[in-house]
Short mmCIF file of N, CA, C and O in Angstrom, two decimals:
data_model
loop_
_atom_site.label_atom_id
_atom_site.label_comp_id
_atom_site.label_asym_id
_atom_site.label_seq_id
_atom_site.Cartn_x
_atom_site.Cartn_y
_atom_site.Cartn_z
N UNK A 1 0.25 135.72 146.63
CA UNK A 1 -1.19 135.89 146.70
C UNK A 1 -1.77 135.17 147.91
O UNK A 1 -2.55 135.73 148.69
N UNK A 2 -1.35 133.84 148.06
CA UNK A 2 -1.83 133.26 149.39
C UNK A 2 -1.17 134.04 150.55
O UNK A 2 -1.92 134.08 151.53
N UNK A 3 -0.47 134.40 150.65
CA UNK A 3 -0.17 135.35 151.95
C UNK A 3 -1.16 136.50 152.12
O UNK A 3 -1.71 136.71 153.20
N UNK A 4 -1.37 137.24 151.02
CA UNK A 4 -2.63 138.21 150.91
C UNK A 4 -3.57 138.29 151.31
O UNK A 4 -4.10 139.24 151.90
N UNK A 5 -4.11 136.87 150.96
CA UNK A 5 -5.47 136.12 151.77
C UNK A 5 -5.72 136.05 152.46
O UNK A 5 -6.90 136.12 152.80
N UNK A 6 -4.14 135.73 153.61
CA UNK A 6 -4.29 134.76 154.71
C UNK A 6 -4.59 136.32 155.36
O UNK A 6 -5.57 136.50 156.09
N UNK A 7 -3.58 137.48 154.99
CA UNK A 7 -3.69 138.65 156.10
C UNK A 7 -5.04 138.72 155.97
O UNK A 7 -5.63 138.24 156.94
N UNK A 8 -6.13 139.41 154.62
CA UNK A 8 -6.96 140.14 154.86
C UNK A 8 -7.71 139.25 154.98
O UNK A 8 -8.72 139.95 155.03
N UNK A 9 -8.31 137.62 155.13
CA UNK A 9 -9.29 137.09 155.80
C UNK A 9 -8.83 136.47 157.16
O UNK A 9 -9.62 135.77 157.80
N UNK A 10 -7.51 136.72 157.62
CA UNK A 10 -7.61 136.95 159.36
C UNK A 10 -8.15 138.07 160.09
O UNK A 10 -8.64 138.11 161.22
N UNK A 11 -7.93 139.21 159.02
CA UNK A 11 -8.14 140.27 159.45
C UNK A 11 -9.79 140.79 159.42
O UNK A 11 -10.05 141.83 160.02
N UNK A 12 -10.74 140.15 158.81
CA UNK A 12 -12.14 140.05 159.12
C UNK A 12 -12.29 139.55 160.32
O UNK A 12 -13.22 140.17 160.85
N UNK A 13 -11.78 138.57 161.19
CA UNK A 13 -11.89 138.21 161.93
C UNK A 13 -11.75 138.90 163.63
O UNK A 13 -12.29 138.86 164.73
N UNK A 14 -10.48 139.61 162.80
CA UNK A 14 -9.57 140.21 164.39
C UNK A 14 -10.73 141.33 164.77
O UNK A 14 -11.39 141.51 165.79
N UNK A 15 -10.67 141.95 163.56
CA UNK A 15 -11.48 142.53 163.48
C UNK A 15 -13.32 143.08 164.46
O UNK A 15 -13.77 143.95 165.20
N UNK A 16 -13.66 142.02 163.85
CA UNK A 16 -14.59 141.63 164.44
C UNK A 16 -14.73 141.33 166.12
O UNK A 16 -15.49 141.83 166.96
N UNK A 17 -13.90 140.53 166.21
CA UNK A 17 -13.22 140.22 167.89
C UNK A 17 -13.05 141.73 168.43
O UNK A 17 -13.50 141.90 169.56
N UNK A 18 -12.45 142.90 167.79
CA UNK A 18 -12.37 144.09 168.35
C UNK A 18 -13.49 145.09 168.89
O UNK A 18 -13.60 145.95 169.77
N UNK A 19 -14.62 144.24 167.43
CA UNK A 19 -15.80 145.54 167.81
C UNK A 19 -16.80 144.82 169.14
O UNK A 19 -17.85 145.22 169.64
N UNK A 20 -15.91 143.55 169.45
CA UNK A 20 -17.27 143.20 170.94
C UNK A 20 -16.97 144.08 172.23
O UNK A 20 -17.56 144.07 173.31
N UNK A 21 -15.74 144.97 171.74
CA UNK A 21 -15.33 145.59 173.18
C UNK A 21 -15.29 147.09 172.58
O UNK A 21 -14.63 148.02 173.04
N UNK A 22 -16.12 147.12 171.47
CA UNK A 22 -16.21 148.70 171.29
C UNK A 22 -16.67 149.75 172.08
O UNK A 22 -17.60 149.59 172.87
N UNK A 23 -16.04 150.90 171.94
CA UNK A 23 -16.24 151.99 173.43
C UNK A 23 -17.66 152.53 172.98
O UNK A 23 -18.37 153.06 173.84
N UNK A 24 -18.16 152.42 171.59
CA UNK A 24 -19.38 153.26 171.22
C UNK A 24 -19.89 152.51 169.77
O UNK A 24 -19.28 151.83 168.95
N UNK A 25 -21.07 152.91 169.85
CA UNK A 25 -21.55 152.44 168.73
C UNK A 25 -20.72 152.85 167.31
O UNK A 25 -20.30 151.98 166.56
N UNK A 26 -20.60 153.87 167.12
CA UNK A 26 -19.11 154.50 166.48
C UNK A 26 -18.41 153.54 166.21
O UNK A 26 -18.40 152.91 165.15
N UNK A 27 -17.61 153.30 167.38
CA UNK A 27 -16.49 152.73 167.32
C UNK A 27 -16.73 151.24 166.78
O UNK A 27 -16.00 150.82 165.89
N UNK A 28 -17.67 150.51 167.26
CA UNK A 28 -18.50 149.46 166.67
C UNK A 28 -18.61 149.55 165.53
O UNK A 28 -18.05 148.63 164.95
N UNK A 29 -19.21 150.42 164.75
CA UNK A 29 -19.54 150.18 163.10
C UNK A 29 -17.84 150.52 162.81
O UNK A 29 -17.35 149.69 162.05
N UNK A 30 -17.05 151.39 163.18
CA UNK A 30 -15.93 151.21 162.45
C UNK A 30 -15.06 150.45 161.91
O UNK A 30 -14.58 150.41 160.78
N UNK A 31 -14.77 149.34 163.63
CA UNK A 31 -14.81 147.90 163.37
C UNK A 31 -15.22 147.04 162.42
O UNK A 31 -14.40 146.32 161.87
N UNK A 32 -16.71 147.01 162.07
CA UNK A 32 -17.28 146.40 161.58
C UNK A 32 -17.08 146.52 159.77
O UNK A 32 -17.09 145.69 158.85
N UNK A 33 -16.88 148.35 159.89
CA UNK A 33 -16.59 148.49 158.44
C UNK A 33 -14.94 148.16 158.25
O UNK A 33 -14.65 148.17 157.06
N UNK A 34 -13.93 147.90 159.02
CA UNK A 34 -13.16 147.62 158.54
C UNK A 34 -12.72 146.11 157.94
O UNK A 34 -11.86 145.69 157.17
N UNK A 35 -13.95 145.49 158.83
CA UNK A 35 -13.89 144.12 158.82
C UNK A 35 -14.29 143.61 157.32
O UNK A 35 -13.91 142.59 156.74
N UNK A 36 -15.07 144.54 156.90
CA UNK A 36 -16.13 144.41 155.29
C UNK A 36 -15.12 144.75 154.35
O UNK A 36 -14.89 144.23 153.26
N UNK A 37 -14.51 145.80 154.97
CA UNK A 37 -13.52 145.83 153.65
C UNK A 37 -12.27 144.82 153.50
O UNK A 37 -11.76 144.70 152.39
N UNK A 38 -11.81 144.18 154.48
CA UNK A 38 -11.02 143.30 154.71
C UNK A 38 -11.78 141.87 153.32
O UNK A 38 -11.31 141.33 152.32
N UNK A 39 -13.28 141.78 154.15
CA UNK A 39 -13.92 140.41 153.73
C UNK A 39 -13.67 141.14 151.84
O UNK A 39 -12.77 140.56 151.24
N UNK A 40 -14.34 142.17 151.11
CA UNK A 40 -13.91 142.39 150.20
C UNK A 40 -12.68 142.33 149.64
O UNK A 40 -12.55 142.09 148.44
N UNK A 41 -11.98 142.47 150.20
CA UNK A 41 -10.31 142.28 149.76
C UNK A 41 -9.76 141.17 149.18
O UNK A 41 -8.96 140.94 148.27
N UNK A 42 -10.83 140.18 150.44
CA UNK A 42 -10.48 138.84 150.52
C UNK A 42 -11.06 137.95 149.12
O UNK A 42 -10.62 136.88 148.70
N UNK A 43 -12.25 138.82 148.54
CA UNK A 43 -12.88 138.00 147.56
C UNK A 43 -12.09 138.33 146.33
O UNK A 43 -11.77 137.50 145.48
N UNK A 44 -11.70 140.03 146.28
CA UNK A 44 -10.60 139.93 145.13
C UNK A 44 -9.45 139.08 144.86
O UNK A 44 -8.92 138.76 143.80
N UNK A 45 -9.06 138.68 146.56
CA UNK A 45 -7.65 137.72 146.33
C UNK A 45 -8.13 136.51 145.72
O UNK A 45 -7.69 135.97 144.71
N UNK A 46 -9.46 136.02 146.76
CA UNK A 46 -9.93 134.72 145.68
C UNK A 46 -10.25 134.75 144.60
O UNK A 46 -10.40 133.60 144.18
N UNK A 47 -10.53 135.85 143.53
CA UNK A 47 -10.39 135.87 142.30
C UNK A 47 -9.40 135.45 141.54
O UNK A 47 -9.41 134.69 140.57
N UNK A 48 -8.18 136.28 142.31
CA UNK A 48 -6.67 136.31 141.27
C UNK A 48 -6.55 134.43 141.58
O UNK A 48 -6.16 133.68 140.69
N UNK A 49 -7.03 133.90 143.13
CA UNK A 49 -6.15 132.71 143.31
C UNK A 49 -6.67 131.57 142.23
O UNK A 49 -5.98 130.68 141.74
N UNK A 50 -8.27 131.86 141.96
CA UNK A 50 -8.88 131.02 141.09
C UNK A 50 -8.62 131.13 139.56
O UNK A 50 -8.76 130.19 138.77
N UNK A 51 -8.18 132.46 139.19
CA UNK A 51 -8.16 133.33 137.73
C UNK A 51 -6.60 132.20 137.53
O UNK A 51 -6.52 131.41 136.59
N UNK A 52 -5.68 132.32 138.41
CA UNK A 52 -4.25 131.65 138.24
C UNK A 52 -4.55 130.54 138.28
O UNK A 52 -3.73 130.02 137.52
N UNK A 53 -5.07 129.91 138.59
CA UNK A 53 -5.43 128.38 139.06
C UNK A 53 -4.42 127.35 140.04
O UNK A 53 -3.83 126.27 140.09
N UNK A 54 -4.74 128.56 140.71
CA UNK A 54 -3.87 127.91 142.62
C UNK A 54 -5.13 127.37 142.66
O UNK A 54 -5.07 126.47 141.83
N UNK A 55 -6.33 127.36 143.17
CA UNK A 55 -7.55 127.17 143.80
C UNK A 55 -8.39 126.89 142.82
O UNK A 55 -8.60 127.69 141.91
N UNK A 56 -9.15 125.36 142.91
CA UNK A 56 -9.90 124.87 141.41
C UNK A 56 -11.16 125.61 142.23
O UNK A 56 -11.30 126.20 143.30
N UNK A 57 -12.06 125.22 140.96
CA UNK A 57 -13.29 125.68 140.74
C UNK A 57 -14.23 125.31 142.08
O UNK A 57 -15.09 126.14 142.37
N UNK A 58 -14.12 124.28 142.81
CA UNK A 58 -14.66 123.64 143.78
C UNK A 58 -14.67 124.85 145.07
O UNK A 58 -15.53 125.64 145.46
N UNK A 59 -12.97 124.52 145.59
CA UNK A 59 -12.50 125.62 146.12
C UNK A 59 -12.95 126.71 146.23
O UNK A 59 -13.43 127.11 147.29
N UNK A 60 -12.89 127.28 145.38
CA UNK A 60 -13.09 128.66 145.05
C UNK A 60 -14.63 128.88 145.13
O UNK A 60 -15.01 129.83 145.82
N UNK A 61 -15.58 128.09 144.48
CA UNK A 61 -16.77 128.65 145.06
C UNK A 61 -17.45 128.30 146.24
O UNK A 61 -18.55 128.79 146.47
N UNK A 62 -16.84 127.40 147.12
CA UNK A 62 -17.19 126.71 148.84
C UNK A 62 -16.56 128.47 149.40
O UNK A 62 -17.41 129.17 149.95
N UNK A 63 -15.07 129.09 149.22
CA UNK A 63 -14.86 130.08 149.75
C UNK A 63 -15.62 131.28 149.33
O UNK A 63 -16.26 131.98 150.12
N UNK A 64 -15.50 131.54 147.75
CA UNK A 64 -16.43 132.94 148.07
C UNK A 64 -17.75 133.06 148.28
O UNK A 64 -18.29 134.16 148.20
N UNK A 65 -18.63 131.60 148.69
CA UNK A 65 -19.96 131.72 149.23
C UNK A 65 -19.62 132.26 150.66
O UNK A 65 -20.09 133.27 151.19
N UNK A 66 -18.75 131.41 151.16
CA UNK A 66 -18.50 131.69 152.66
C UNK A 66 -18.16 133.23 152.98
O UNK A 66 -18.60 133.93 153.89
N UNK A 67 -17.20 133.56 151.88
CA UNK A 67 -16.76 135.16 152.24
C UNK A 67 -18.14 135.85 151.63
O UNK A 67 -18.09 136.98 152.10
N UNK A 68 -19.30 135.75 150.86
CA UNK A 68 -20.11 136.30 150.39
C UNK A 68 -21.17 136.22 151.83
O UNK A 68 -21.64 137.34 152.07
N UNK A 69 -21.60 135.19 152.75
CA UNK A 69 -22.31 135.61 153.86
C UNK A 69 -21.44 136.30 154.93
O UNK A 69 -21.85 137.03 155.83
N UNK A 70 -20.16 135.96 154.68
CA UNK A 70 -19.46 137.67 156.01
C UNK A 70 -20.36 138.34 155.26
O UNK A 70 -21.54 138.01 155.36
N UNK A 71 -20.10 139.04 154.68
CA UNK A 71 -20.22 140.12 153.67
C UNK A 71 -21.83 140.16 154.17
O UNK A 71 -21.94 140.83 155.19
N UNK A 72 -22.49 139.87 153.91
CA UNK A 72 -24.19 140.03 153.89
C UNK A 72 -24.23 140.12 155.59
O UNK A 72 -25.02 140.97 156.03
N UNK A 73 -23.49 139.37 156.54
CA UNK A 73 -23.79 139.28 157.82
C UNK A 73 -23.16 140.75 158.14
O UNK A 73 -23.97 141.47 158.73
N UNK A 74 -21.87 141.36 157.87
CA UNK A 74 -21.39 142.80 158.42
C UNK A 74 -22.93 144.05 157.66
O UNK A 74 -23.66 144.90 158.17
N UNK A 75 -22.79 143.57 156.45
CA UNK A 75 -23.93 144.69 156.12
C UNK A 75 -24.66 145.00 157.16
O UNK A 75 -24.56 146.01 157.86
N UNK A 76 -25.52 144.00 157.29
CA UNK A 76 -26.62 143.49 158.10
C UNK A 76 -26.74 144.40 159.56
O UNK A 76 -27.61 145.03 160.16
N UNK A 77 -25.22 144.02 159.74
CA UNK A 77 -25.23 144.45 161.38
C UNK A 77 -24.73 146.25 160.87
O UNK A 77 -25.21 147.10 161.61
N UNK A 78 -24.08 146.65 160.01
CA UNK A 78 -23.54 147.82 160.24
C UNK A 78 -24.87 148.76 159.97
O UNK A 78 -24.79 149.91 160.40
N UNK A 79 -26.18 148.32 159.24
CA UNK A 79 -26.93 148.80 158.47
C UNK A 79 -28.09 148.81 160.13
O UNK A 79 -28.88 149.73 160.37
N UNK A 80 -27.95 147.96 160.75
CA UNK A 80 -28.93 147.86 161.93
C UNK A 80 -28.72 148.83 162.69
O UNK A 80 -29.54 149.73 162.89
N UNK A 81 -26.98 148.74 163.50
CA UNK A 81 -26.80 149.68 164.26
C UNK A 81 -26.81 151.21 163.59
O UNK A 81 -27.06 152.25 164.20
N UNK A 82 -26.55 151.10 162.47
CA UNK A 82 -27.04 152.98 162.13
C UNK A 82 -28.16 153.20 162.32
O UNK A 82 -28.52 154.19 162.95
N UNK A 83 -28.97 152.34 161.81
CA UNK A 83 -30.56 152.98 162.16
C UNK A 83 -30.49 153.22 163.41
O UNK A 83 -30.59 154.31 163.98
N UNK A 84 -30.28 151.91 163.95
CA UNK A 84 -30.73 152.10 165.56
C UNK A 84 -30.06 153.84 166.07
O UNK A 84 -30.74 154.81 166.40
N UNK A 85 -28.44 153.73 165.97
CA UNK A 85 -27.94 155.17 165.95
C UNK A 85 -29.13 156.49 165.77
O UNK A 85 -29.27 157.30 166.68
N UNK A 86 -29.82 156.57 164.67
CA UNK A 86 -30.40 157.30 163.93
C UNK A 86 -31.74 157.54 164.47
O UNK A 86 -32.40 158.57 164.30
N UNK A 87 -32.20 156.13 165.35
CA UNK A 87 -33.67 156.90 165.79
C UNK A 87 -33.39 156.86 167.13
O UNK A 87 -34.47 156.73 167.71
N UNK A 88 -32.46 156.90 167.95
CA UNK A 88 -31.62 157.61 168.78
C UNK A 88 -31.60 158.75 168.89
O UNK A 88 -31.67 159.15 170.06
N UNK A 89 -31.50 159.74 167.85
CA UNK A 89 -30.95 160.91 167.70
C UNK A 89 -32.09 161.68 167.46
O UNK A 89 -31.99 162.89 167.63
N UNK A 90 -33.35 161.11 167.03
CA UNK A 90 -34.52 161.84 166.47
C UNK A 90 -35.47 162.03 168.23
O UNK A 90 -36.56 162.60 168.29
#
């Protein structure tokens, strides 16, 4: 399970690092949504790690606050650039 973690909350990261050199706004939110689903992934693993009790109660809620503002910060941005996309197009 900690290996799980480690991939899909590096992988919010890499992630992220990818969409600063995105070729298009497109390509940008794709990034971005892959990054969200990564950060989601990541909160299920911290479930199982806390549910088993690898990770006490402390732990566990310092991380899924932290993975809960990725989460609100990718919305944020994926939800901006569509609009923006959107009155673009109008």
């Amino acid at each position: 399970m900690s290996k799980q973690i480690y991939r899909s909350g590096t992988s919010i990261g890499a992630n992220i690092a990818e969409s600063t050199n995105a070729q298009s706004e497109a390509d940008f939110i794709s990034k971005l949504s892959i990054a969200l689903k990564e950060a989601n992934e990541t909160e299920y693993w911290l479930e199982r790690l806390f549910n088993s009790g690898y990770i006490n109660q402390n732990g566990y809620q310092s991380m899924k606050h932290d993975n809960t503002e990725i989460i609100k910060m990718l919305v944020s941005s994926i939800k901006t650039v569509k609009n923006r996309t959107e009155t673009k197009e109008i």
